[in-house]
Amino acid sequence: ISPDGAELAFVADSDPATNLTNLDVYTVAIGGKDAVNRTPASAASDGTPRYSPDGRWLAFAQQRTRGFYGDLHRLMLLDRRGGGVREVTGDAWDRSADGLVWAPDSKRLFGTIDDAGSVRVYEIPLDGKPRRDVLLYREVTERIRDAKVDVVLNLTAGMGGDMVFGDVEKPLPRK
């Protein structure tokens, strides 16, 4: 659901063939009936839509090879103001953008990225220069170890990623 509560993003199969899957990202106004396919030009699957906290962007992962589930997930951004879509990570980055979580400033995302057989936390600024953020990893590890509340942590590559400290509705502030 968008931060203003006006829109819902979801993924659905747009291919009528029973033996092929083409997942696309759709949006629909809350209370509306007509969903809009935001990725109709993509012949391969798209998924994991995430609204930025400021509501300007809708990030999602996009594959390019039709029917190949192991294809890279490229990080894409839909500008909700102008409607344009652009790739953030580019072809030079050989990792899948998975487990995407927006930073509160809407200027970067964090992802749980499969890297050489391990899942690592990367920071992905909107300028498209991903980097492994060791300090973030250290902070996450310390906060989990020191937490005096329940910690909900989902860092499963390819299935989305969420991390909540404390009440899901009122997460603890960042240190």
CSV table of N, CA and C in Angstrom, one decimal:
chain,number,residue,atom,x,y,z
A,1,ILE,N,0.9,-1.2,0.0
A,1,ILE,CA,0.0,0.0,0.0
A,1,ILE,C,0.9,1.2,0.0
A,2,SER,N,0.6,2.2,-0.9
A,2,SER,CA,1.4,3.4,-0.9
A,2,SER,C,1.3,4.2,0.4
A,3,PRO,N,2.3,5.0,0.7
A,3,PRO,CA,2.3,5.7,2.0
A,3,PRO,C,1.1,6.6,2.2
A,4,ASP,N,0.5,7.1,1.2
A,4,ASP,CA,-0.7,8.0,1.3
A,4,ASP,C,-2.0,7.1,1.4
A,5,GLY,N,-1.8,5.8,1.3
A,5,GLY,CA,-3.0,4.9,1.4
A,5,GLY,C,-3.9,4.9,0.2
A,6,ALA,N,-3.5,5.6,-0.9
A,6,ALA,CA,-4.4,5.7,-2.1
A,6,ALA,C,-4.2,4.6,-3.1
A,7,GLU,N,-3.1,3.8,-3.0
A,7,GLU,CA,-2.9,2.8,-4.1
A,7,GLU,C,-2.3,1.6,-3.5
A,8,LEU,N,-2.5,0.5,-4.2
A,8,LEU,CA,-2.0,-0.8,-3.9
A,8,LEU,C,-1.2,-1.4,-5.0
A,9,ALA,N,0.0,-1.9,-4.8
A,9,ALA,CA,0.8,-2.5,-5.8
A,9,ALA,C,0.8,-4.0,-5.5
A,10,PHE,N,0.7,-4.8,-6.6
A,10,PHE,CA,0.7,-6.3,-6.4
A,10,PHE,C,1.2,-6.9,-7.7
A,11,VAL,N,1.5,-8.2,-7.6
A,11,VAL,CA,2.0,-9.0,-8.7
A,11,VAL,C,1.0,-10.0,-9.2
A,12,ALA,N,0.8,-10.2,-10.5
A,12,ALA,CA,-0.1,-11.2,-11.0
A,12,ALA,C,0.4,-11.7,-12.3
A,13,ASP,N,0.0,-12.9,-12.7
A,13,ASP,CA,0.5,-13.5,-13.9
A,13,ASP,C,-0.4,-12.9,-15.1
A,14,SER,N,0.3,-12.3,-16.1
A,14,SER,CA,-0.4,-11.7,-17.2
A,14,SER,C,-0.4,-12.6,-18.4
A,15,ASP,N,0.2,-13.7,-18.4
A,15,ASP,CA,0.3,-14.6,-19.5
A,15,ASP,C,-0.9,-15.6,-19.5
A,16,PRO,N,-1.7,-15.6,-20.5
A,16,PRO,CA,-2.9,-16.5,-20.5
A,16,PRO,C,-2.5,-18.0,-20.7
A,17,ALA,N,-1.3,-18.2,-21.2
A,17,ALA,CA,-0.9,-19.6,-21.4
A,17,ALA,C,-0.7,-20.4,-20.1
A,18,THR,N,-1.2,-21.6,-20.1
A,18,THR,CA,-1.1,-22.4,-18.9
A,18,THR,C,0.3,-22.9,-18.6
A,19,ASN,N,1.2,-22.9,-19.6
A,19,ASN,CA,2.5,-23.5,-19.4
A,19,ASN,C,3.6,-22.4,-19.2
A,20,LEU,N,3.2,-21.2,-19.2
A,20,LEU,CA,4.2,-20.1,-19.1
A,20,LEU,C,3.7,-19.1,-18.0
A,21,THR,N,4.7,-18.5,-17.4
A,21,THR,CA,4.4,-17.5,-16.3
A,21,THR,C,5.1,-16.2,-16.7
A,22,ASN,N,4.3,-15.1,-16.7
A,22,ASN,CA,4.9,-13.8,-16.8
A,22,ASN,C,4.3,-12.9,-15.7
A,23,LEU,N,4.9,-12.8,-14.6
A,23,LEU,CA,4.4,-12.0,-13.5
A,23,LEU,C,4.7,-10.6,-13.8
A,24,ASP,N,3.7,-9.7,-13.6
A,24,ASP,CA,3.8,-8.3,-13.9
A,24,ASP,C,3.4,-7.6,-12.6
A,25,VAL,N,3.9,-6.3,-12.5
A,25,VAL,CA,3.5,-5.4,-11.4
A,25,VAL,C,2.3,-4.6,-11.8
A,26,TYR,N,1.3,-4.7,-11.0
A,26,TYR,CA,0.1,-3.9,-11.2
A,26,TYR,C,-0.1,-2.9,-10.0
A,27,THR,N,-0.8,-1.8,-10.3
A,27,THR,CA,-1.3,-0.9,-9.3
A,27,THR,C,-2.8,-0.7,-9.5
A,28,VAL,N,-3.5,-0.5,-8.4
A,28,VAL,CA,-4.9,-0.2,-8.4
A,28,VAL,C,-5.2,0.8,-7.3
A,29,ALA,N,-6.0,1.8,-7.6
A,29,ALA,CA,-6.5,2.7,-6.6
A,29,ALA,C,-7.3,2.0,-5.5
A,30,ILE,N,-7.0,2.4,-4.3
A,30,ILE,CA,-7.8,1.7,-3.2
A,30,ILE,C,-9.3,2.1,-3.4
A,31,GLY,N,-10.1,1.1,-3.4
A,31,GLY,CA,-11.5,1.3,-3.7
A,31,GLY,C,-11.8,1.2,-5.2
A,32,GLY,N,-10.8,1.2,-6.0
A,32,GLY,CA,-11.0,1.1,-7.5
A,32,GLY,C,-11.2,-0.3,-8.0
A,33,LYS,N,-11.5,-0.4,-9.3
A,33,LYS,CA,-11.7,-1.7,-9.9
A,33,LYS,C,-10.7,-2.0,-11.0
A,34,ASP,N,-10.2,-1.0,-11.6
A,34,ASP,CA,-9.3,-1.2,-12.7
A,34,ASP,C,-7.8,-1.2,-12.4
A,35,ALA,N,-7.2,-2.3,-12.4
A,35,ALA,CA,-5.7,-2.4,-12.2
A,35,ALA,C,-5.0,-2.0,-13.4
A,36,VAL,N,-3.8,-1.4,-13.2
A,36,VAL,CA,-3.0,-0.9,-14.3
A,36,VAL,C,-1.7,-1.8,-14.3
A,37,ASN,N,-1.4,-2.4,-15.4
A,37,ASN,CA,-0.1,-3.2,-15.6
A,37,ASN,C,1.0,-2.2,-15.7
A,38,ARG,N,1.9,-2.1,-14.8
A,38,ARG,CA,3.0,-1.2,-14.8
A,38,ARG,C,4.2,-1.7,-15.6
A,39,THR,N,4.2,-3.0,-15.9
A,39,THR,CA,5.4,-3.6,-16.6
A,39,THR,C,4.9,-4.4,-17.8
A,40,PRO,N,4.0,-3.9,-18.7
A,40,PRO,CA,3.5,-4.7,-19.8
A,40,PRO,C,4.6,-5.0,-20.9
A,41,ALA,N,5.7,-4.2,-21.0
A,41,ALA,CA,6.7,-4.5,-22.0
A,41,ALA,C,7.7,-5.6,-21.6
A,42,SER,N,7.6,-6.0,-20.3
A,42,SER,CA,8.5,-7.0,-19.8
A,42,SER,C,7.9,-8.4,-20.1
A,43,ALA,N,8.7,-9.2,-20.9
A,43,ALA,CA,8.2,-10.5,-21.3
A,43,ALA,C,8.5,-11.5,-20.2
A,44,ALA,N,9.4,-11.2,-19.3
A,44,ALA,CA,9.8,-12.1,-18.2
A,44,ALA,C,9.1,-11.5,-16.9
A,45,SER,N,9.4,-12.2,-15.8
A,45,SER,CA,8.7,-11.9,-14.6
A,45,SER,C,9.2,-10.7,-13.8
A,46,ASP,N,8.3,-9.9,-13.2
A,46,ASP,CA,8.6,-8.8,-12.4
A,46,ASP,C,8.0,-9.1,-11.0
A,47,GLY,N,8.6,-8.5,-10.0
A,47,GLY,CA,8.0,-8.8,-8.7
A,47,GLY,C,8.5,-7.9,-7.6
A,48,THR,N,8.1,-8.2,-6.4
A,48,THR,CA,8.4,-7.5,-5.1
A,48,THR,C,8.3,-6.0,-5.2
A,49,PRO,N,7.1,-5.5,-5.5
A,49,PRO,CA,7.0,-4.0,-5.6
A,49,PRO,C,7.1,-3.4,-4.1
A,50,ARG,N,7.8,-2.3,-4.0
A,50,ARG,CA,7.9,-1.6,-2.7
A,50,ARG,C,7.8,-0.1,-3.0
A,51,TYR,N,6.9,0.5,-2.3
A,51,TYR,CA,6.8,2.0,-2.3
A,51,TYR,C,7.8,2.6,-1.5
A,52,SER,N,8.4,3.7,-2.0
A,52,SER,CA,9.3,4.5,-1.1
A,52,SER,C,8.5,5.2,-0.1
A,53,PRO,N,9.2,5.5,1.1
A,53,PRO,CA,8.5,6.2,2.2
A,53,PRO,C,7.9,7.5,1.8
A,54,ASP,N,8.5,8.3,0.9
A,54,ASP,CA,8.0,9.5,0.4
A,54,ASP,C,6.9,9.4,-0.6
A,55,GLY,N,6.7,8.2,-1.1
A,55,GLY,CA,5.6,7.9,-2.1
A,55,GLY,C,6.0,8.2,-3.5
A,56,ARG,N,7.2,8.7,-3.8
A,56,ARG,CA,7.5,9.1,-5.2
A,56,ARG,C,7.8,7.9,-6.0
A,57,TRP,N,8.5,6.9,-5.5
A,57,TRP,CA,9.0,5.7,-6.2
A,57,TRP,C,8.3,4.4,-5.9
A,58,LEU,N,8.2,3.6,-6.9
A,58,LEU,CA,7.8,2.2,-6.7
A,58,LEU,C,8.9,1.4,-7.3
A,59,ALA,N,9.7,0.7,-6.4
A,59,ALA,CA,10.8,-0.1,-6.7
A,59,ALA,C,10.2,-1.5,-7.0
A,60,PHE,N,10.9,-2.3,-7.9
A,60,PHE,CA,10.5,-3.6,-8.1
A,60,PHE,C,11.7,-4.4,-8.8
A,61,ALA,N,11.6,-5.7,-8.7
A,61,ALA,CA,12.7,-6.5,-9.4
A,61,ALA,C,12.2,-7.0,-10.7
A,62,GLN,N,13.1,-7.0,-11.7
A,62,GLN,CA,12.7,-7.4,-13.0
A,62,GLN,C,13.7,-8.4,-13.6
A,63,GLN,N,13.1,-9.4,-14.2
A,63,GLN,CA,13.9,-10.4,-14.9
A,63,GLN,C,13.8,-10.1,-16.4
A,64,ARG,N,14.8,-10.6,-17.2
A,64,ARG,CA,14.8,-10.4,-18.6
A,64,ARG,C,14.6,-11.6,-19.4
A,65,THR,N,15.0,-12.8,-18.9
A,65,THR,CA,14.9,-14.1,-19.6
A,65,THR,C,13.6,-14.7,-19.3
A,66,ARG,N,12.7,-14.8,-20.3
A,66,ARG,CA,11.4,-15.4,-20.1
A,66,ARG,C,11.5,-16.9,-19.8
A,67,GLY,N,10.8,-17.2,-18.8
A,67,GLY,CA,10.7,-18.6,-18.4
A,67,GLY,C,11.8,-19.2,-17.6
A,68,PHE,N,12.8,-18.3,-17.2
A,68,PHE,CA,14.0,-18.8,-16.5
A,68,PHE,C,14.0,-18.2,-15.1
A,69,TYR,N,13.6,-19.0,-14.2
A,69,TYR,CA,13.4,-18.6,-12.8
A,69,TYR,C,14.7,-18.1,-12.1
A,70,GLY,N,15.8,-18.6,-12.6
A,70,GLY,CA,17.1,-18.2,-12.0
A,70,GLY,C,17.8,-17.0,-12.6
A,71,ASP,N,17.0,-16.3,-13.5
A,71,ASP,CA,17.6,-15.0,-14.0
A,71,ASP,C,17.8,-14.0,-12.9
A,72,LEU,N,18.7,-13.1,-13.2
A,72,LEU,CA,18.9,-12.0,-12.2
A,72,LEU,C,17.7,-11.1,-12.0
A,73,HIS,N,17.5,-10.6,-10.8
A,73,HIS,CA,16.5,-9.7,-10.5
A,73,HIS,C,17.1,-8.3,-10.5
A,74,ARG,N,16.8,-7.5,-11.6
A,74,ARG,CA,17.3,-6.2,-11.7
A,74,ARG,C,16.5,-5.2,-10.9
A,75,LEU,N,17.1,-4.3,-10.2
A,75,LEU,CA,16.3,-3.3,-9.5
A,75,LEU,C,15.8,-2.2,-10.4
A,76,MET,N,14.5,-2.0,-10.5
A,76,MET,CA,13.9,-1.0,-11.3
A,76,MET,C,13.1,0.0,-10.4
A,77,LEU,N,13.0,1.2,-11.0
A,77,LEU,CA,12.2,2.3,-10.3
A,77,LEU,C,11.2,2.8,-11.2
A,78,LEU,N,10.0,2.9,-10.7
A,78,LEU,CA,8.9,3.6,-11.4
A,78,LEU,C,8.7,4.9,-10.7
A,79,ASP,N,8.8,6.0,-11.5
A,79,ASP,CA,8.6,7.4,-10.9
A,79,ASP,C,7.1,7.6,-10.9
A,80,ARG,N,6.5,7.7,-9.8
A,80,ARG,CA,5.1,7.8,-9.7
A,80,ARG,C,4.6,9.2,-10.1
A,81,ARG,N,5.5,10.2,-10.2
A,81,ARG,CA,5.1,11.5,-10.6
A,81,ARG,C,5.0,11.6,-12.1
A,82,GLY,N,6.1,11.0,-12.8
A,82,GLY,CA,6.1,11.1,-14.3
A,82,GLY,C,5.8,9.8,-15.0
A,83,GLY,N,5.8,8.7,-14.3
A,83,GLY,CA,5.5,7.4,-14.9
A,83,GLY,C,6.7,6.7,-15.5
A,84,GLY,N,7.8,7.3,-15.6
A,84,GLY,CA,9.0,6.7,-16.3
A,84,GLY,C,9.5,5.6,-15.4
A,85,VAL,N,10.1,4.6,-16.1
A,85,VAL,CA,10.8,3.4,-15.4
A,85,VAL,C,12.2,3.4,-15.8
A,86,ARG,N,13.1,3.2,-14.8
A,86,ARG,CA,14.5,3.1,-15.1
A,86,ARG,C,15.2,2.0,-14.3
A,87,GLU,N,16.2,1.4,-14.8
A,87,GLU,CA,17.0,0.4,-14.1
A,87,GLU,C,18.0,1.1,-13.2
A,88,VAL,N,18.1,0.6,-12.0
A,88,VAL,CA,19.0,1.3,-11.0
A,88,VAL,C,20.4,0.6,-11.0
A,89,THR,N,20.4,-0.7,-10.9
A,89,THR,CA,21.7,-1.4,-10.8
A,89,THR,C,22.5,-1.6,-12.0
A,90,GLY,N,21.9,-1.6,-13.2
A,90,GLY,CA,22.6,-1.7,-14.4
A,90,GLY,C,23.2,-3.1,-14.7
A,91,ASP,N,23.6,-3.4,-15.9
A,91,ASP,CA,24.1,-4.7,-16.3
A,91,ASP,C,25.5,-5.0,-15.7
A,92,ALA,N,26.2,-4.0,-15.3
A,92,ALA,CA,27.6,-4.3,-14.7
A,92,ALA,C,27.5,-5.0,-13.3
A,93,TRP,N,26.3,-4.9,-12.7
A,93,TRP,CA,26.2,-5.5,-11.4
A,93,TRP,C,25.6,-6.9,-11.6
A,94,ASP,N,26.3,-8.0,-11.1
A,94,ASP,CA,26.0,-9.4,-11.4
A,94,ASP,C,25.3,-10.0,-10.3
A,95,ARG,N,24.5,-9.3,-9.5
A,95,ARG,CA,23.8,-9.9,-8.3
A,95,ARG,C,22.3,-9.6,-8.5
A,96,SER,N,21.5,-10.4,-7.9
A,96,SER,CA,20.0,-10.1,-7.9
A,96,SER,C,19.7,-9.2,-6.8
A,97,ALA,N,18.8,-8.3,-7.1
A,97,ALA,CA,18.3,-7.3,-6.1
A,97,ALA,C,17.1,-8.0,-5.4
A,98,ASP,N,17.4,-8.5,-4.2
A,98,ASP,CA,16.3,-9.3,-3.5
A,98,ASP,C,16.2,-8.7,-2.1
A,99,GLY,N,15.1,-9.0,-1.4
A,99,GLY,CA,14.9,-8.6,0.0
A,99,GLY,C,15.0,-7.1,0.1
A,100,LEU,N,14.3,-6.4,-0.8
A,100,LEU,CA,14.5,-4.9,-0.8
A,100,LEU,C,13.7,-4.2,0.3
A,101,VAL,N,14.3,-3.3,1.0
A,101,VAL,CA,13.7,-2.5,2.0
A,101,VAL,C,14.2,-1.1,1.8
A,102,TRP,N,13.3,-0.1,1.8
A,102,TRP,CA,13.6,1.3,1.6
A,102,TRP,C,14.2,1.9,2.9
A,103,ALA,N,15.2,2.8,2.7
A,103,ALA,CA,15.7,3.6,3.8
A,103,ALA,C,14.6,4.7,4.0
A,104,PRO,N,14.5,5.2,5.2
A,104,PRO,CA,13.5,6.2,5.6
A,104,PRO,C,13.6,7.5,4.7
A,105,ASP,N,14.8,7.8,4.2
A,105,ASP,CA,15.0,9.0,3.4
A,105,ASP,C,14.6,8.9,1.9
A,106,SER,N,14.2,7.7,1.5
A,106,SER,CA,13.8,7.4,0.1
A,106,SER,C,14.9,7.6,-0.9
A,107,LYS,N,16.1,7.7,-0.5
A,107,LYS,CA,17.2,7.9,-1.4
A,107,LYS,C,18.1,6.6,-1.6
A,108,ARG,N,17.7,5.5,-1.0
A,108,ARG,CA,18.4,4.3,-1.1
A,108,ARG,C,17.6,3.1,-0.6
A,109,LEU,N,18.0,2.0,-1.1
A,109,LEU,CA,17.3,0.7,-0.6
A,109,LEU,C,18.4,-0.1,0.0
A,110,PHE,N,18.0,-1.1,0.8
A,110,PHE,CA,18.9,-2.1,1.3
A,110,PHE,C,18.3,-3.4,0.8
A,111,GLY,N,19.2,-4.3,0.4
A,111,GLY,CA,18.8,-5.6,0.0
A,111,GLY,C,19.6,-6.7,0.6
A,112,THR,N,19.0,-7.9,0.7
A,112,THR,CA,19.7,-9.1,1.1
A,112,THR,C,20.1,-9.8,-0.2
A,113,ILE,N,21.3,-9.7,-0.5
A,113,ILE,CA,21.8,-10.1,-1.8
A,113,ILE,C,22.7,-11.4,-1.7
A,114,ASP,N,22.3,-12.4,-2.5
A,114,ASP,CA,23.1,-13.6,-2.6
A,114,ASP,C,24.5,-13.2,-3.3
A,115,ASP,N,25.5,-13.5,-2.5
A,115,ASP,CA,26.9,-13.1,-3.0
A,115,ASP,C,27.8,-14.2,-2.6
A,116,ALA,N,28.2,-14.9,-3.6
A,116,ALA,CA,29.2,-16.0,-3.5
A,116,ALA,C,28.8,-17.0,-2.5
A,117,GLY,N,27.5,-17.4,-2.5
A,117,GLY,CA,27.1,-18.5,-1.6
A,117,GLY,C,26.6,-18.0,-0.2
A,118,SER,N,26.7,-16.7,0.0
A,118,SER,CA,26.2,-16.1,1.3
A,118,SER,C,25.2,-15.0,1.0
A,119,VAL,N,24.4,-14.8,2.0
A,119,VAL,CA,23.4,-13.7,1.8
A,119,VAL,C,24.0,-12.5,2.6
A,120,ARG,N,24.3,-11.4,1.9
A,120,ARG,CA,24.9,-10.2,2.5
A,120,ARG,C,23.9,-9.0,2.3
A,121,VAL,N,24.1,-8.1,3.2
A,121,VAL,CA,23.3,-6.9,3.1
A,121,VAL,C,24.1,-5.8,2.3
A,122,TYR,N,23.4,-5.3,1.3
A,122,TYR,CA,24.0,-4.3,0.4
A,122,TYR,C,23.1,-3.0,0.5
A,123,GLU,N,23.8,-1.9,0.4
A,123,GLU,CA,23.1,-0.6,0.3
A,123,GLU,C,23.1,-0.3,-1.2
A,124,ILE,N,21.9,0.1,-1.7
A,124,ILE,CA,21.8,0.4,-3.1
A,124,ILE,C,21.2,1.8,-3.3
A,125,PRO,N,22.1,2.8,-3.4
A,125,PRO,CA,21.7,4.2,-3.6
A,125,PRO,C,20.9,4.3,-4.9
A,126,LEU,N,20.1,5.3,-5.1
A,126,LEU,CA,19.3,5.5,-6.3
A,126,LEU,C,20.2,5.8,-7.5
A,127,ASP,N,21.5,6.2,-7.2
A,127,ASP,CA,22.4,6.5,-8.3
A,127,ASP,C,23.0,5.2,-8.9
A,128,GLY,N,22.6,4.0,-8.3
A,128,GLY,CA,22.9,2.7,-8.9
A,128,GLY,C,24.2,2.1,-8.6
A,129,LYS,N,24.9,2.6,-7.6
A,129,LYS,CA,26.2,2.0,-7.3
A,129,LYS,C,26.2,1.2,-6.0
A,130,PRO,N,25.7,-0.1,-6.1
A,130,PRO,CA,25.5,-0.9,-4.9
A,130,PRO,C,26.8,-1.2,-4.2
A,131,ARG,N,26.7,-1.2,-2.9
A,131,ARG,CA,27.9,-1.6,-2.2
A,131,ARG,C,27.5,-2.4,-0.9
A,132,ARG,N,28.4,-3.3,-0.5
A,132,ARG,CA,28.1,-4.1,0.7
A,132,ARG,C,28.4,-3.1,1.8
A,133,ASP,N,27.4,-3.1,2.7
A,133,ASP,CA,27.5,-2.1,3.8
A,133,ASP,C,27.8,-2.9,5.1
A,134,VAL,N,29.1,-3.0,5.4
A,134,VAL,CA,29.6,-3.8,6.6
A,134,VAL,C,29.1,-3.1,7.9
A,135,LEU,N,29.0,-1.8,7.9
A,135,LEU,CA,28.6,-1.1,9.1
A,135,LEU,C,27.1,-1.4,9.4
A,136,LEU,N,26.3,-1.4,8.3
A,136,LEU,CA,24.9,-1.8,8.5
A,136,LEU,C,24.8,-3.2,9.0
A,137,TYR,N,25.5,-4.1,8.4
A,137,TYR,CA,25.5,-5.5,8.9
A,137,TYR,C,25.9,-5.6,10.4
A,138,ARG,N,26.9,-4.8,10.8
A,138,ARG,CA,27.3,-4.8,12.2
A,138,ARG,C,26.3,-4.2,13.0
A,139,GLU,N,25.6,-3.2,12.6
A,139,GLU,CA,24.5,-2.5,13.4
A,139,GLU,C,23.4,-3.5,13.5
A,140,VAL,N,23.0,-4.2,12.5
A,140,VAL,CA,21.9,-5.1,12.5
A,140,VAL,C,22.2,-6.2,13.5
A,141,THR,N,23.4,-6.8,13.4
A,141,THR,CA,23.8,-7.9,14.3
A,141,THR,C,23.8,-7.4,15.8
A,142,GLU,N,24.3,-6.2,16.0
A,142,GLU,CA,24.4,-5.7,17.4
A,142,GLU,C,22.9,-5.4,17.9
A,143,ARG,N,22.1,-4.9,17.1
A,143,ARG,CA,20.7,-4.6,17.5
A,143,ARG,C,20.0,-5.9,17.8
A,144,ILE,N,20.2,-6.9,17.0
A,144,ILE,CA,19.5,-8.2,17.3
A,144,ILE,C,20.0,-8.8,18.6
A,145,ARG,N,21.3,-8.8,18.8
A,145,ARG,CA,21.9,-9.3,20.0
A,145,ARG,C,21.5,-8.5,21.3
A,146,ASP,N,21.4,-7.2,21.2
A,146,ASP,CA,21.0,-6.4,22.3
A,146,ASP,C,19.5,-6.1,22.5
A,147,ALA,N,18.7,-6.7,21.6
A,147,ALA,CA,17.3,-6.4,21.6
A,147,ALA,C,16.6,-7.0,22.8
A,148,LYS,N,15.8,-6.1,23.4
A,148,LYS,CA,15.0,-6.5,24.6
A,148,LYS,C,13.6,-6.7,24.2
A,149,VAL,N,13.3,-6.7,22.9
A,149,VAL,CA,12.0,-6.9,22.4
A,149,VAL,C,12.1,-8.0,21.3
A,150,ASP,N,11.0,-8.5,20.8
A,150,ASP,CA,10.9,-9.4,19.8
A,150,ASP,C,11.5,-8.8,18.5
A,151,VAL,N,12.3,-9.7,17.8
A,151,VAL,CA,12.9,-9.2,16.5
A,151,VAL,C,12.3,-10.1,15.4
A,152,VAL,N,11.7,-9.5,14.4
A,152,VAL,CA,11.2,-10.2,13.3
A,152,VAL,C,12.1,-10.0,12.2
A,153,LEU,N,12.7,-11.0,11.7
A,153,LEU,CA,13.8,-10.9,10.7
A,153,LEU,C,13.5,-11.9,9.5
A,154,ASN,N,13.4,-11.4,8.3
A,154,ASN,CA,13.2,-12.3,7.1
A,154,ASN,C,14.3,-11.9,6.1
A,155,LEU,N,15.3,-12.6,6.0
A,155,LEU,CA,16.4,-12.3,5.1
A,155,LEU,C,16.6,-13.5,4.1
A,156,THR,N,15.5,-14.0,3.6
A,156,THR,CA,15.5,-15.1,2.6
A,156,THR,C,15.6,-14.5,1.2
A,157,ALA,N,16.7,-14.7,0.6
A,157,ALA,CA,17.0,-14.2,-0.7
A,157,ALA,C,15.9,-14.7,-1.7
A,158,GLY,N,15.4,-13.7,-2.5
A,158,GLY,CA,14.5,-14.0,-3.5
A,158,GLY,C,13.0,-14.0,-3.0
A,159,MET,N,12.8,-13.9,-1.7
A,159,MET,CA,11.5,-14.0,-1.2
A,159,MET,C,11.1,-12.6,-0.5
A,160,GLY,N,11.9,-11.6,-0.6
A,160,GLY,CA,11.6,-10.4,0.1
A,160,GLY,C,12.3,-10.4,1.4
A,161,GLY,N,12.5,-9.2,2.0
A,161,GLY,CA,13.2,-9.1,3.3
A,161,GLY,C,12.6,-8.1,4.1
A,162,ASP,N,12.4,-8.3,5.4
A,162,ASP,CA,11.8,-7.4,6.3
A,162,ASP,C,12.5,-7.6,7.6
A,163,MET,N,12.7,-6.4,8.3
A,163,MET,CA,13.3,-6.5,9.6
A,163,MET,C,12.6,-5.5,10.5
A,164,VAL,N,12.0,-5.9,11.6
A,164,VAL,CA,11.3,-5.1,12.5
A,164,VAL,C,11.7,-5.3,13.9
A,165,PHE,N,12.0,-4.3,14.6
A,165,PHE,CA,12.4,-4.3,16.0
A,165,PHE,C,11.3,-3.8,16.8
A,166,GLY,N,10.8,-4.6,17.8
A,166,GLY,CA,9.6,-4.1,18.6
A,166,GLY,C,8.3,-4.4,17.9
A,167,ASP,N,7.3,-3.5,18.2
A,167,ASP,CA,6.0,-3.6,17.6
A,167,ASP,C,6.0,-3.4,16.1
A,168,VAL,N,5.4,-4.2,15.3
A,168,VAL,CA,5.4,-4.0,13.9
A,168,VAL,C,4.8,-2.7,13.5
A,169,GLU,N,3.8,-2.2,14.2
A,169,GLU,CA,3.2,-0.9,13.9
A,169,GLU,C,4.0,0.3,14.4
A,170,LYS,N,4.9,0.1,15.4
A,170,LYS,CA,5.7,1.2,15.9
A,170,LYS,C,7.2,0.7,16.1
A,171,PRO,N,7.9,0.5,15.0
A,171,PRO,CA,9.3,0.0,15.2
A,171,PRO,C,10.1,0.9,16.0
A,172,LEU,N,11.2,0.3,16.6
A,172,LEU,CA,12.1,1.2,17.4
A,172,LEU,C,12.9,2.1,16.5
A,173,PRO,N,13.2,3.3,17.0
A,173,PRO,CA,14.0,4.2,16.2
A,173,PRO,C,15.4,3.6,15.9
A,174,ARG,N,16.0,4.1,14.8
A,174,ARG,CA,17.3,3.7,14.4
A,174,ARG,C,18.3,4.3,15.4
A,175,LYS,N,19.4,3.5,15.8
A,175,LYS,CA,20.4,4.1,16.6
A,175,LYS,C,21.3,5.1,15.9
